[in-house]
Amino acid sequence: MDEDAAPSLRKSPSVASLRSVGSAGAPVPASAWLSWDILPSEWDILCLSTALKFLLFPAYRSTDFEVHRNWLAITHTLPISKWYYDTTSEWTLDYPPFFAYFEKLLSIPAFLIDPQIVDLNNLNYDAWSVIAYQRTTVILTELVLGAVLLKFIRGSIEPSIQRIVSASIFLHPGFLIVDHIHFQYNGFMYGILLWSILMARNGNKLASGILFAILLNFKHIYMYLAPAYFVYLLRAFCFSPTGHIHIKNFLSLANSVIAVFVVSLGPFALMGQIPQLLSRLFPFTRGLNHAYWAPNFWALVTAADRVLLKYAQMTGAEFAINESGVASSSRGLVGDTVFAVLPNVKPAHTFVITVVFQLVWLVKLWRNPTYKSFLTALTLSGWTSFLFGWHVHEKAVLLVLIPLRQVGSASRLLAAERQAYFRTFLLASVAGVFSLFPLIFNPTESIIKVVYSTIWIAAVYIPLSRRVYEYPKSVIYVIMDALEKVYLAGFPLLLLFVTAFRLFQQQPSVSGASTARGMCVATDPLNLSCTEVQHETNATAVSAMEFLPLMATSIYCAVGLVWSFLRLGFIYLHEETYQGQLTEIK
């Protein structure tokens, strides 16, 4: 039994049965995974969500759609020795080998459906056959996530609450926006992550470690979670509570993880291609920020640099201005991000800051290696990397939102346990989901993303808020509660501003300048050098501020995500466990 289970819960038959399944060292019986007993309401959710996803087949597709089509062609057409060398398309293979093997498997039925899908030279192929096929593969592989979430429900002592939580994950707006419109396979991979977390909850830590090692070899972004896994498995599985090492457990875990990496990387190691593979996975020549700034700490720093530069230009303030920063046009799309006023940030700086913050959570996890502590540390580790990492993509916010949604004790989610956790979840979810909105900009899909996300937030907020609401007990908490409510109320206003601004930009007076400014604004929404292009095209004052919607979205969402991060970190560090009972200092 996990250390954080309360004594009263230890006597619960449902919890006892939960703990007996997959206890340390004992595999979960296959029959347990084959017995689903899916309820009518669960079938309804699956069918309705699948119908919506089918209706989205003709929706907007980003370049990621062609990326994955090209990977189908690479893995189907070329021998494995050329997978990580091919440059036929600019969208080269840059995911770990397991994902390449995954694409290889998907390429087999793709060839049978339409051979042109896997034609390496058939760039930007967009026939209905490839659209329907690739969209369908996302829906089918996402069933891994659905299956794991059902198992979370079946093992919970509060199935009604867990059912809401599991449904909210399966129906998460992030998956709809990023996977089913924009196009990726996050649902499938987060299914593996939650499967690993489920094994940890059930006490099968060896299986948890193996599944996470498999996940790392699907997508290397999950390495941000690796420190929390390493500390938890080492402390809770390889060491006894008294500090004595379990040699058998240590060797079992080490050999299993090594075996996973051998299967993944072995063929490329034999061919001497590990350096080439690593150069594809870790392109540090990219800058600090992505083209559309992820809503993290560096978005706030970059915006501050732009504001200080503008202030210096308008007032003549004596700042030491880096001229290359004034004319910088990359802003992280290609090359380095160069600041004009603030000191420049290098990869080493982001690495040190990330490690320092993660060490804070990991020390607490080492001292208190419970399942609940593990999930919170896991979430904070991913959050730390998102906020302070190098060249973070906005889509990486899912690395925060999905584990945060599943954070909890052995059978009850923290978001449903007390107001402090629930408010943290709400702030992060609203800011994180809204930060994904700029990925979808066509009018029809924009309406879908807003309506769907609003319904999702309401469906989650109403039942859980009634359960956990607590009236603030001090002046500080009253002020904090009020400010957080004001912040949340600002999102409809931000949406109104972004929508109105874009509608106004489409008027004839400003539309003529959009083409000439396109590349400038796309590569750097805050780059002041764009003003030269804007003057040359006689753009109006509004067109000169075309960056404002992106900037406002990134900065406003960054404020919420940074505050939520500090909020959860404070709560985590102020938790203490006494005799299995959790006393939380508010």
Coordinates of C-alpha atoms in Angstrom, one line a residue:
M1 CA 0.0 0.0 0.0
D2 CA 1.2 3.5 -0.8
E3 CA 2.5 5.5 2.1
D4 CA 0.0 8.4 1.6
A5 CA -3.1 6.3 2.1
A6 CA -5.0 7.4 5.2
P7 CA -5.6 4.7 7.9
S8 CA -9.4 4.9 7.3
L9 CA -8.9 4.2 3.7
R10 CA -6.7 1.2 4.4
K11 CA -9.8 -0.6 5.7
S12 CA -11.9 0.2 2.6
P13 CA -12.6 -3.0 0.5
S14 CA -12.4 -1.1 -2.7
V15 CA -9.0 0.4 -1.9
A16 CA -7.8 -3.0 -0.7
S17 CA -8.8 -4.5 -4.0
L18 CA -7.2 -1.7 -5.8
R19 CA -3.9 -2.1 -4.0
S20 CA -3.9 -5.8 -4.5
V21 CA -3.9 -5.4 -8.3
G22 CA -0.4 -4.9 -9.6
S23 CA 1.2 -4.8 -6.2
A24 CA 5.0 -4.4 -6.3
G25 CA 6.5 -7.1 -8.3
A26 CA 3.2 -8.7 -9.3
P27 CA 2.0 -8.2 -12.8
V28 CA -1.6 -7.1 -13.5
P29 CA -3.6 -10.1 -14.7
A30 CA -4.5 -9.9 -18.4
S31 CA -8.1 -10.6 -17.5
A32 CA -8.2 -7.4 -15.5
W33 CA -7.4 -5.4 -18.6
L34 CA -9.8 -7.3 -20.8
S35 CA -12.8 -6.8 -18.5
W36 CA -14.2 -3.3 -19.4
D37 CA -17.9 -3.3 -18.4
I38 CA -18.3 0.0 -20.3
L39 CA -21.3 2.0 -19.1
P40 CA -23.8 3.5 -21.5
S41 CA -22.7 7.1 -20.5
E42 CA -19.1 6.1 -21.4
W43 CA -20.2 4.8 -24.8
D44 CA -22.1 8.0 -25.3
I45 CA -19.0 10.1 -24.7
L46 CA -16.9 7.9 -27.0
C47 CA -19.5 8.0 -29.8
L48 CA -20.2 11.7 -29.6
S49 CA -16.6 12.7 -29.4
T50 CA -15.7 10.4 -32.3
A51 CA -18.5 11.9 -34.4
L52 CA -17.2 15.4 -33.8
K53 CA -13.7 14.3 -34.8
F54 CA -15.0 12.8 -38.0
L55 CA -16.8 16.1 -38.8
L56 CA -13.4 17.9 -38.3
F57 CA -11.8 15.9 -41.1
P58 CA -12.1 18.8 -43.7
A59 CA -10.9 21.3 -41.1
Y60 CA -7.7 23.4 -41.2
R61 CA -4.5 21.4 -41.2
S62 CA -1.1 22.8 -40.2
T63 CA 2.2 21.9 -41.7
D64 CA 2.4 19.1 -39.1
F65 CA 0.0 17.2 -41.3
E66 CA 2.5 17.2 -44.2
V67 CA 5.3 16.4 -41.7
H68 CA 3.7 13.2 -40.6
R69 CA 2.8 12.3 -44.2
N70 CA 6.4 12.8 -45.2
W71 CA 7.5 10.5 -42.3
L72 CA 5.2 7.8 -43.5
A73 CA 6.9 8.1 -46.9
I74 CA 10.4 8.1 -45.4
T75 CA 9.9 5.0 -43.3
H76 CA 8.1 3.2 -46.0
T77 CA 10.3 4.0 -48.9
L78 CA 13.8 4.2 -47.5
P79 CA 15.9 1.7 -45.6
I80 CA 16.3 2.3 -41.9
S81 CA 19.9 3.5 -42.5
K82 CA 18.6 6.6 -44.4
W83 CA 15.7 7.6 -42.1
Y84 CA 17.6 10.3 -40.2
Y85 CA 19.6 11.5 -43.2
D86 CA 16.8 12.1 -45.7
T87 CA 16.3 15.8 -46.7
T88 CA 13.9 15.3 -49.6
S89 CA 11.5 17.5 -47.7
E90 CA 12.3 20.3 -45.3
W91 CA 10.2 18.3 -42.8
T92 CA 12.9 15.8 -41.8
L93 CA 12.4 13.0 -39.3
D94 CA 13.3 14.4 -35.8
Y95 CA 11.4 12.1 -33.4
P96 CA 13.0 9.1 -31.6
P97 CA 13.1 5.7 -33.2
F98 CA 9.9 4.2 -31.6
F99 CA 7.9 7.0 -33.3
A100 CA 9.7 6.2 -36.5
Y101 CA 8.8 2.5 -36.1
F102 CA 5.2 3.7 -35.4
E103 CA 5.1 5.6 -38.6
K104 CA 6.5 2.6 -40.4
L105 CA 3.6 0.5 -39.2
L106 CA 1.1 3.2 -40.2
S107 CA 2.7 3.4 -43.7
I108 CA 1.7 -0.2 -44.5
P109 CA -2.1 0.3 -44.6
A110 CA -1.5 3.8 -46.1
F111 CA 0.3 2.2 -49.1
L112 CA -2.7 -0.2 -49.5
I113 CA -5.2 2.6 -49.4
D114 CA -3.3 5.0 -51.7
P115 CA 0.3 4.4 -52.8
Q116 CA 0.8 8.1 -53.4
I117 CA 0.6 8.7 -49.7
V118 CA 4.0 7.1 -49.2
D119 CA 5.6 8.5 -52.3
L120 CA 8.7 10.3 -51.0
N121 CA 8.7 12.9 -53.8
N122 CA 4.9 13.6 -53.6
L123 CA 5.3 16.6 -51.4
N124 CA 2.3 18.4 -50.0
Y125 CA -0.1 15.6 -51.2
D126 CA -3.5 16.5 -49.9
A127 CA -6.0 14.1 -51.6
W128 CA -9.0 13.1 -49.6
S129 CA -7.4 9.6 -49.1
V130 CA -4.5 10.9 -47.1
I131 CA -6.7 13.3 -45.1
A132 CA -9.1 10.7 -44.1
Y133 CA -6.4 8.1 -43.4
Q134 CA -4.2 10.3 -41.2
R135 CA -7.2 11.8 -39.3
T136 CA -8.5 8.3 -38.7
T137 CA -5.1 7.1 -37.3
V138 CA -5.2 9.9 -34.7
I139 CA -8.7 8.8 -33.6
L140 CA -7.8 5.1 -33.4
T141 CA -4.5 5.6 -31.5
E142 CA -6.2 7.9 -29.1
L143 CA -8.2 4.9 -27.8
V144 CA -5.1 4.0 -25.8
L145 CA -5.8 7.1 -23.7
G146 CA -9.5 6.2 -23.4
A147 CA -8.7 2.6 -22.3
V148 CA -6.3 3.9 -19.6
L149 CA -8.8 6.4 -18.3
L150 CA -11.4 3.7 -18.0
K151 CA -9.0 1.8 -15.7
F152 CA -8.6 4.9 -13.6
I153 CA -12.3 5.0 -13.1
R154 CA -12.6 1.3 -12.3
G155 CA -9.9 1.6 -9.6
S156 CA -11.3 4.7 -7.9
I157 CA -13.1 4.7 -4.5
E158 CA -15.1 7.7 -5.9
P159 CA -16.0 6.6 -9.5
S160 CA -18.4 9.6 -10.0
I161 CA -15.7 12.1 -9.5
Q162 CA -13.1 10.1 -11.3
R163 CA -15.5 9.7 -14.2
I164 CA -15.7 13.5 -14.5
V165 CA -12.0 13.8 -14.4
S166 CA -11.3 11.0 -16.9
A167 CA -13.9 12.4 -19.3
S168 CA -12.4 15.9 -19.0
I169 CA -9.0 14.4 -20.0
F170 CA -10.4 12.4 -23.0
L171 CA -12.4 15.4 -24.2
H172 CA -9.6 18.0 -23.4
P173 CA -9.7 21.0 -25.8
G174 CA -5.9 20.7 -26.1
F175 CA -6.3 17.3 -27.9
L176 CA -9.1 18.6 -30.1
I177 CA -7.1 21.7 -31.1
V178 CA -3.6 20.2 -31.4
D179 CA -4.4 16.6 -32.6
H180 CA -7.7 16.7 -34.4
I181 CA -7.4 20.1 -36.1
H182 CA -3.8 21.2 -36.1
F183 CA -2.7 17.5 -36.3
Q184 CA -0.4 15.5 -34.0
Y185 CA -0.6 12.3 -32.0
N186 CA -0.6 13.6 -28.4
G187 CA -3.6 11.7 -27.3
F188 CA -1.8 8.4 -28.0
M189 CA 1.4 9.4 -26.2
Y190 CA -0.3 10.8 -23.2
G191 CA -2.2 7.6 -23.0
I192 CA 1.1 5.8 -22.5
L193 CA 2.1 8.4 -19.9
L194 CA -1.1 7.9 -18.0
W195 CA -0.7 4.2 -18.3
S196 CA 2.7 4.5 -16.6
I197 CA 1.1 6.7 -13.9
L198 CA -1.7 4.1 -13.4
M199 CA 0.9 1.4 -12.9
A200 CA 2.6 3.6 -10.3
R201 CA -0.8 4.1 -8.6
N202 CA -1.4 0.3 -8.6
G203 CA 2.0 -0.3 -7.0
N204 CA 3.6 -1.9 -10.1
K205 CA 6.5 0.5 -10.2
L206 CA 8.6 -1.7 -12.6
A207 CA 5.9 -1.6 -15.2
S208 CA 5.6 2.1 -14.7
G209 CA 9.3 2.6 -15.4
I210 CA 9.2 0.4 -18.5
L211 CA 6.3 2.3 -19.9
F212 CA 7.9 5.6 -19.3
A213 CA 11.1 4.4 -21.0
I214 CA 9.0 3.4 -24.0
L215 CA 7.4 6.8 -24.0
L216 CA 10.8 8.6 -24.0
N217 CA 11.6 6.7 -27.2
F218 CA 8.4 7.9 -28.8
K219 CA 8.9 11.6 -28.1
H220 CA 11.9 13.1 -26.3
I221 CA 10.0 16.0 -24.9
Y222 CA 9.0 13.7 -22.0
M223 CA 12.6 13.7 -20.9
Y224 CA 11.5 16.8 -18.9
L225 CA 9.6 14.4 -16.7
A226 CA 12.4 11.9 -16.4
P227 CA 14.1 13.4 -13.2
A228 CA 10.8 12.9 -11.2
Y229 CA 10.5 9.3 -12.5
F230 CA 14.2 8.6 -11.7
V231 CA 14.0 9.9 -8.1
Y232 CA 10.6 8.2 -7.4
L233 CA 11.5 4.8 -8.8
L234 CA 14.9 4.8 -7.2
R235 CA 13.6 5.9 -3.8
A236 CA 10.3 4.0 -3.7
F237 CA 11.2 0.9 -5.7
C238 CA 15.0 0.4 -5.3
F239 CA 15.3 1.5 -1.7
S240 CA 13.5 0.3 1.5
P241 CA 11.9 2.9 3.8
T242 CA 15.0 2.5 6.1
G243 CA 17.4 3.3 3.2
H244 CA 18.6 -0.1 2.3
I245 CA 18.9 -0.8 -1.4
H246 CA 16.9 -3.7 -3.0
I247 CA 19.5 -5.1 -5.3
K248 CA 17.0 -7.3 -7.1
N249 CA 14.6 -4.4 -7.8
F250 CA 17.4 -2.1 -8.9
L251 CA 18.8 -4.6 -11.4
S252 CA 15.3 -5.4 -12.7
L253 CA 14.5 -1.8 -13.3
A254 CA 17.9 -0.9 -14.8
N255 CA 18.0 -4.0 -17.1
S256 CA 14.4 -3.3 -18.2
V257 CA 15.0 0.3 -19.1
I258 CA 18.3 -0.5 -20.8
A259 CA 16.5 -3.2 -22.8
V260 CA 13.9 -0.7 -24.0
F261 CA 16.7 1.7 -25.2
V262 CA 18.6 -1.1 -26.9
V263 CA 15.5 -2.1 -28.9
S264 CA 15.0 1.6 -29.8
L265 CA 18.6 2.8 -30.4
G266 CA 20.4 -0.5 -31.1
P267 CA 20.0 -0.5 -34.9
F268 CA 21.3 3.0 -35.1
A269 CA 24.2 2.4 -32.7
L270 CA 25.3 -0.5 -34.9
M271 CA 25.2 1.7 -37.9
G272 CA 27.2 4.4 -36.1
Q273 CA 24.3 6.9 -36.5
I274 CA 23.8 8.0 -32.9
P275 CA 25.4 11.4 -33.4
Q276 CA 23.2 12.1 -36.5
L277 CA 20.1 11.0 -34.6
L278 CA 21.0 13.3 -31.7
S279 CA 21.5 16.2 -34.0
R280 CA 18.0 15.8 -35.3
L281 CA 16.5 15.4 -31.8
F282 CA 18.3 18.3 -30.2
P283 CA 18.7 21.3 -32.7
F284 CA 20.2 23.8 -30.3
T285 CA 20.8 26.2 -33.2
R286 CA 17.2 27.3 -32.8
G287 CA 16.6 30.4 -30.6
L288 CA 15.2 30.9 -27.2
N289 CA 11.6 31.5 -28.3
H290 CA 9.5 29.8 -30.9
A291 CA 7.9 31.9 -33.6
Y292 CA 4.7 32.3 -31.5
W293 CA 6.1 32.7 -28.0
A294 CA 5.1 29.9 -25.7
P295 CA 3.3 31.5 -22.7
N296 CA 6.2 31.0 -20.3
F297 CA 8.7 33.0 -18.4
W298 CA 10.8 33.9 -21.4
A299 CA 7.7 35.4 -23.1
L300 CA 7.5 37.9 -20.2
V301 CA 11.2 38.6 -20.4
T302 CA 11.1 39.1 -24.2
A303 CA 8.1 41.4 -23.9
A304 CA 9.9 43.4 -21.2
D305 CA 12.9 43.8 -23.5
R306 CA 10.7 45.1 -26.3
V307 CA 8.9 47.5 -23.9
L308 CA 12.2 48.8 -22.5
L309 CA 13.6 49.3 -26.1
K310 CA 10.5 51.2 -27.1
Y311 CA 10.7 53.3 -23.9
A312 CA 14.3 54.1 -24.7
Q313 CA 13.5 55.1 -28.2
M314 CA 10.6 57.3 -27.2
T315 CA 12.3 59.0 -24.2
G316 CA 15.9 58.9 -25.0
A317 CA 16.6 57.0 -21.8
E318 CA 20.2 56.0 -21.4
F319 CA 20.1 52.2 -21.8
A320 CA 22.9 50.1 -23.2
I321 CA 21.2 49.0 -26.4
N322 CA 22.4 46.0 -28.4
E323 CA 21.9 47.1 -32.0
S324 CA 21.6 43.5 -33.2
G325 CA 18.8 43.1 -30.8
V326 CA 16.9 46.1 -32.4
A327 CA 17.1 44.5 -35.8
S328 CA 16.7 40.9 -34.8
S329 CA 14.1 39.2 -37.0
S330 CA 14.4 35.6 -36.0
R331 CA 12.9 35.7 -32.5
G332 CA 13.5 32.0 -32.2
L333 CA 12.2 30.7 -35.5
V334 CA 15.7 30.4 -36.9
G335 CA 18.9 31.4 -35.2
D336 CA 19.2 33.0 -31.7
T337 CA 16.9 35.4 -30.0
V338 CA 18.8 38.6 -29.4
F339 CA 17.7 41.1 -26.7
A340 CA 18.1 44.8 -27.2
V341 CA 18.2 46.0 -23.6
L342 CA 18.2 42.9 -21.3
P343 CA 21.1 40.5 -21.2
N344 CA 20.9 37.7 -23.7
V345 CA 19.9 34.2 -22.6
K346 CA 21.9 31.2 -23.7
P347 CA 20.9 27.5 -23.6
A348 CA 23.2 27.0 -20.6
H349 CA 21.3 29.6 -18.7
T350 CA 17.9 27.9 -19.3
F351 CA 19.4 24.6 -18.4
V352 CA 20.8 25.8 -15.0
I353 CA 17.5 27.6 -14.1
T354 CA 15.5 24.5 -15.0
V355 CA 17.8 22.2 -13.0
V356 CA 17.7 24.4 -9.9
F357 CA 13.9 24.6 -9.8
Q358 CA 13.6 20.9 -10.5
L359 CA 16.0 20.0 -7.6
V360 CA 13.6 21.8 -5.2
W361 CA 10.8 19.4 -6.2
L362 CA 13.0 16.4 -6.4
V363 CA 14.5 16.8 -2.9
K364 CA 11.0 16.9 -1.5
L365 CA 10.1 13.8 -3.5
W366 CA 13.1 11.9 -2.2
R367 CA 12.1 12.7 1.3
N368 CA 8.5 11.8 0.8
P369 CA 8.3 9.2 -2.1
T370 CA 4.6 8.7 -2.0
Y371 CA 2.4 8.4 -5.1
K372 CA 0.8 11.7 -4.4
S373 CA 4.1 13.4 -4.0
F374 CA 5.4 11.7 -7.2
L375 CA 2.5 13.1 -9.3
T376 CA 2.8 16.6 -7.9
A377 CA 6.6 16.6 -8.5
L378 CA 6.1 15.1 -11.9
T379 CA 3.7 17.9 -12.8
L380 CA 6.0 20.6 -11.4
S381 CA 9.1 19.1 -13.3
G382 CA 7.3 19.3 -16.6
W383 CA 6.0 22.8 -15.7
T384 CA 9.5 24.0 -14.8
S385 CA 10.8 22.8 -18.2
F386 CA 7.9 24.5 -20.0
L387 CA 8.5 27.8 -18.2
F388 CA 12.3 28.0 -18.3
G389 CA 13.3 25.6 -21.2
W390 CA 15.0 26.5 -24.5
H391 CA 12.9 27.0 -27.6
V392 CA 9.7 25.8 -26.0
H393 CA 6.7 25.3 -28.4
E394 CA 3.3 26.5 -27.3
K395 CA 1.9 23.0 -27.8
A396 CA 4.2 21.8 -25.0
V397 CA 1.7 23.3 -22.5
L398 CA 0.0 19.9 -22.7
L399 CA 2.9 18.6 -20.7
V400 CA 1.6 20.7 -17.8
L401 CA -2.2 20.4 -18.3
I402 CA -2.6 16.7 -18.7
P403 CA -0.5 15.5 -15.6
L404 CA -2.0 18.4 -13.6
R405 CA -5.4 17.1 -14.4
Q406 CA -4.5 13.7 -13.1
V407 CA -2.5 14.8 -10.1
G408 CA -3.9 13.2 -7.0
S409 CA -3.6 10.8 -4.1
A410 CA -4.0 7.1 -4.5
S411 CA -7.6 7.3 -5.6
R412 CA -8.7 10.9 -5.4
L413 CA -7.6 13.8 -7.6
L414 CA -6.2 16.8 -5.8
A415 CA -8.2 19.0 -8.1
A416 CA -11.3 17.4 -6.5
E417 CA -9.8 17.3 -3.0
R418 CA -9.5 20.9 -1.9
Q419 CA -10.0 24.5 -3.2
A420 CA -6.3 25.4 -3.4
Y421 CA -5.5 22.6 -5.9
F422 CA -8.8 23.1 -7.8
R423 CA -8.1 26.8 -8.3
T424 CA -4.6 26.1 -9.4
F425 CA -6.0 23.6 -11.9
L426 CA -8.6 26.1 -13.1
L427 CA -6.2 29.0 -13.7
A428 CA -3.6 26.8 -15.5
S429 CA -6.3 25.1 -17.6
V430 CA -7.9 28.3 -18.8
A431 CA -4.6 30.0 -19.5
G432 CA -3.1 26.9 -21.2
V433 CA -6.1 26.2 -23.4
F434 CA -6.4 29.8 -24.4
S435 CA -2.7 29.9 -25.3
L436 CA -3.4 27.2 -27.9
F437 CA -6.1 29.3 -29.7
P438 CA -3.7 31.1 -32.1
L439 CA -2.8 27.7 -33.6
I440 CA -6.3 27.8 -35.2
F441 CA -7.2 31.0 -37.0
N442 CA -9.8 30.1 -39.7
P443 CA -13.2 31.6 -38.8
T444 CA -15.1 28.3 -38.7
E445 CA -12.6 26.4 -36.6
S446 CA -12.2 29.5 -34.4
I447 CA -15.8 29.3 -33.5
I448 CA -15.5 25.6 -32.8
K449 CA -12.5 26.0 -30.5
V450 CA -14.1 28.8 -28.4
V451 CA -17.5 27.1 -28.1
Y452 CA -16.0 23.7 -27.3
S453 CA -13.5 25.0 -24.8
T454 CA -16.2 27.0 -23.0
I455 CA -18.4 24.0 -22.7
W456 CA -15.5 21.9 -21.5
I457 CA -14.5 24.4 -18.8
A458 CA -18.1 24.8 -17.6
A459 CA -18.7 21.0 -17.5
V460 CA -15.6 20.5 -15.3
Y461 CA -15.9 23.6 -13.2
I462 CA -19.5 23.3 -12.1
P463 CA -19.5 19.9 -10.5
L464 CA -16.0 20.1 -8.9
S465 CA -16.3 23.7 -7.7
R466 CA -19.4 22.8 -5.7
R467 CA -17.4 20.0 -4.0
V468 CA -14.3 21.9 -3.0
Y469 CA -15.3 25.6 -2.6
E470 CA -13.9 27.2 0.6
Y471 CA -14.5 30.8 1.6
P472 CA -11.1 32.6 2.0
K473 CA -10.2 32.7 5.7
S474 CA -7.9 35.7 5.8
V475 CA -7.4 39.1 4.2
I476 CA -4.6 37.8 2.0
Y477 CA -6.6 35.0 0.7
V478 CA -9.6 37.3 0.0
I479 CA -7.4 39.6 -2.0
M480 CA -5.8 36.7 -3.8
D481 CA -9.2 35.2 -4.5
A482 CA -10.5 38.4 -5.9
L483 CA -7.4 39.0 -8.1
E484 CA -7.6 35.5 -9.6
K485 CA -11.3 36.0 -10.4
V486 CA -10.5 39.3 -12.1
Y487 CA -7.8 37.5 -14.1
L488 CA -10.2 34.8 -15.2
A489 CA -12.8 37.4 -16.1
G490 CA -10.2 39.0 -18.4
F491 CA -10.1 36.1 -20.9
P492 CA -13.5 36.9 -22.5
L493 CA -12.2 40.5 -22.9
L494 CA -9.0 39.3 -24.4
L495 CA -10.9 37.1 -26.8
L496 CA -13.1 40.0 -27.8
F497 CA -10.1 42.2 -28.4
V498 CA -8.3 39.6 -30.5
T499 CA -11.4 38.9 -32.6
A500 CA -12.3 42.6 -33.1
F501 CA -8.7 43.5 -33.9
R502 CA -8.5 40.8 -36.6
L503 CA -11.8 41.7 -38.1
F504 CA -10.7 45.3 -38.3
Q505 CA -7.5 44.3 -39.9
Q506 CA -9.4 42.6 -42.7
Q507 CA -10.9 45.9 -43.8
P508 CA -9.7 47.2 -47.2
S509 CA -7.7 50.0 -45.7
V510 CA -5.2 47.6 -44.2
S511 CA -5.5 44.4 -46.2
G512 CA -3.3 45.6 -48.9
A513 CA -0.3 45.6 -46.7
S514 CA -0.8 42.1 -45.2
T515 CA 1.1 40.2 -47.9
A516 CA 4.3 42.3 -47.7
R517 CA 4.2 42.1 -44.0
G518 CA 3.4 38.4 -43.8
M519 CA 6.8 36.9 -43.3
C520 CA 7.9 39.7 -41.0
V521 CA 5.1 39.3 -38.6
A522 CA 5.0 35.5 -38.8
T523 CA 8.7 35.2 -37.8
D524 CA 8.6 37.9 -35.2
P525 CA 5.3 39.3 -33.9
L526 CA 7.1 41.9 -31.8
N527 CA 10.1 42.7 -34.0
L528 CA 10.4 46.5 -34.4
S529 CA 12.3 46.1 -37.7
C530 CA 8.9 45.2 -39.2
T531 CA 8.1 48.9 -39.2
E532 CA 10.3 49.4 -42.3
V533 CA 8.2 47.0 -44.3
Q534 CA 5.1 48.6 -42.9
H535 CA 6.2 52.1 -44.0
E536 CA 7.1 50.8 -47.5
T537 CA 3.6 49.4 -47.9
N538 CA 1.9 52.5 -46.5
A539 CA 0.2 50.5 -43.8
T540 CA -2.1 52.2 -41.4
A541 CA -1.4 52.6 -37.7
V542 CA -3.5 49.5 -37.0
S543 CA -1.5 47.3 -39.4
A544 CA 1.7 48.4 -37.8
M545 CA 0.4 46.8 -34.6
E546 CA -0.5 43.5 -36.2
F547 CA 1.6 41.7 -33.5
L548 CA -0.7 42.8 -30.7
P549 CA -3.1 39.8 -30.7
L550 CA -0.3 37.3 -30.5
M551 CA 1.6 39.3 -28.0
A552 CA -1.4 39.9 -25.8
T553 CA -2.4 36.3 -25.8
S554 CA 1.1 35.0 -25.0
I555 CA 1.8 37.5 -22.2
Y556 CA -1.6 37.2 -20.6
C557 CA -1.6 33.4 -20.6
A558 CA 2.1 33.5 -19.4
V559 CA 1.0 35.5 -16.3
G560 CA -1.6 32.8 -15.4
L561 CA 0.7 29.9 -16.0
V562 CA 3.6 31.4 -14.0
W563 CA 1.3 32.3 -11.1
S564 CA -0.3 28.8 -11.1
F565 CA 3.2 27.3 -11.1
L566 CA 4.2 29.3 -8.1
R567 CA 0.9 28.4 -6.4
L568 CA 1.3 24.6 -6.9
G569 CA 5.0 24.8 -5.9
F570 CA 4.1 26.6 -2.6
I571 CA 1.4 24.1 -1.8
Y572 CA 3.7 21.1 -2.5
L573 CA 6.5 22.4 -0.4
H574 CA 4.2 23.1 2.5
E575 CA 2.7 19.6 2.7
E576 CA 3.7 17.3 5.6
T577 CA 2.8 13.7 6.2
Y578 CA 2.3 12.4 9.7
Q579 CA 1.5 8.7 10.3
G580 CA 0.0 8.3 6.9
Q581 CA -2.4 11.3 7.4
L582 CA -1.8 14.3 5.3
T583 CA -1.9 17.7 7.1
E584 CA -1.8 20.5 4.6
I585 CA -0.8 24.0 5.6
K586 CA -2.9 26.5 3.7

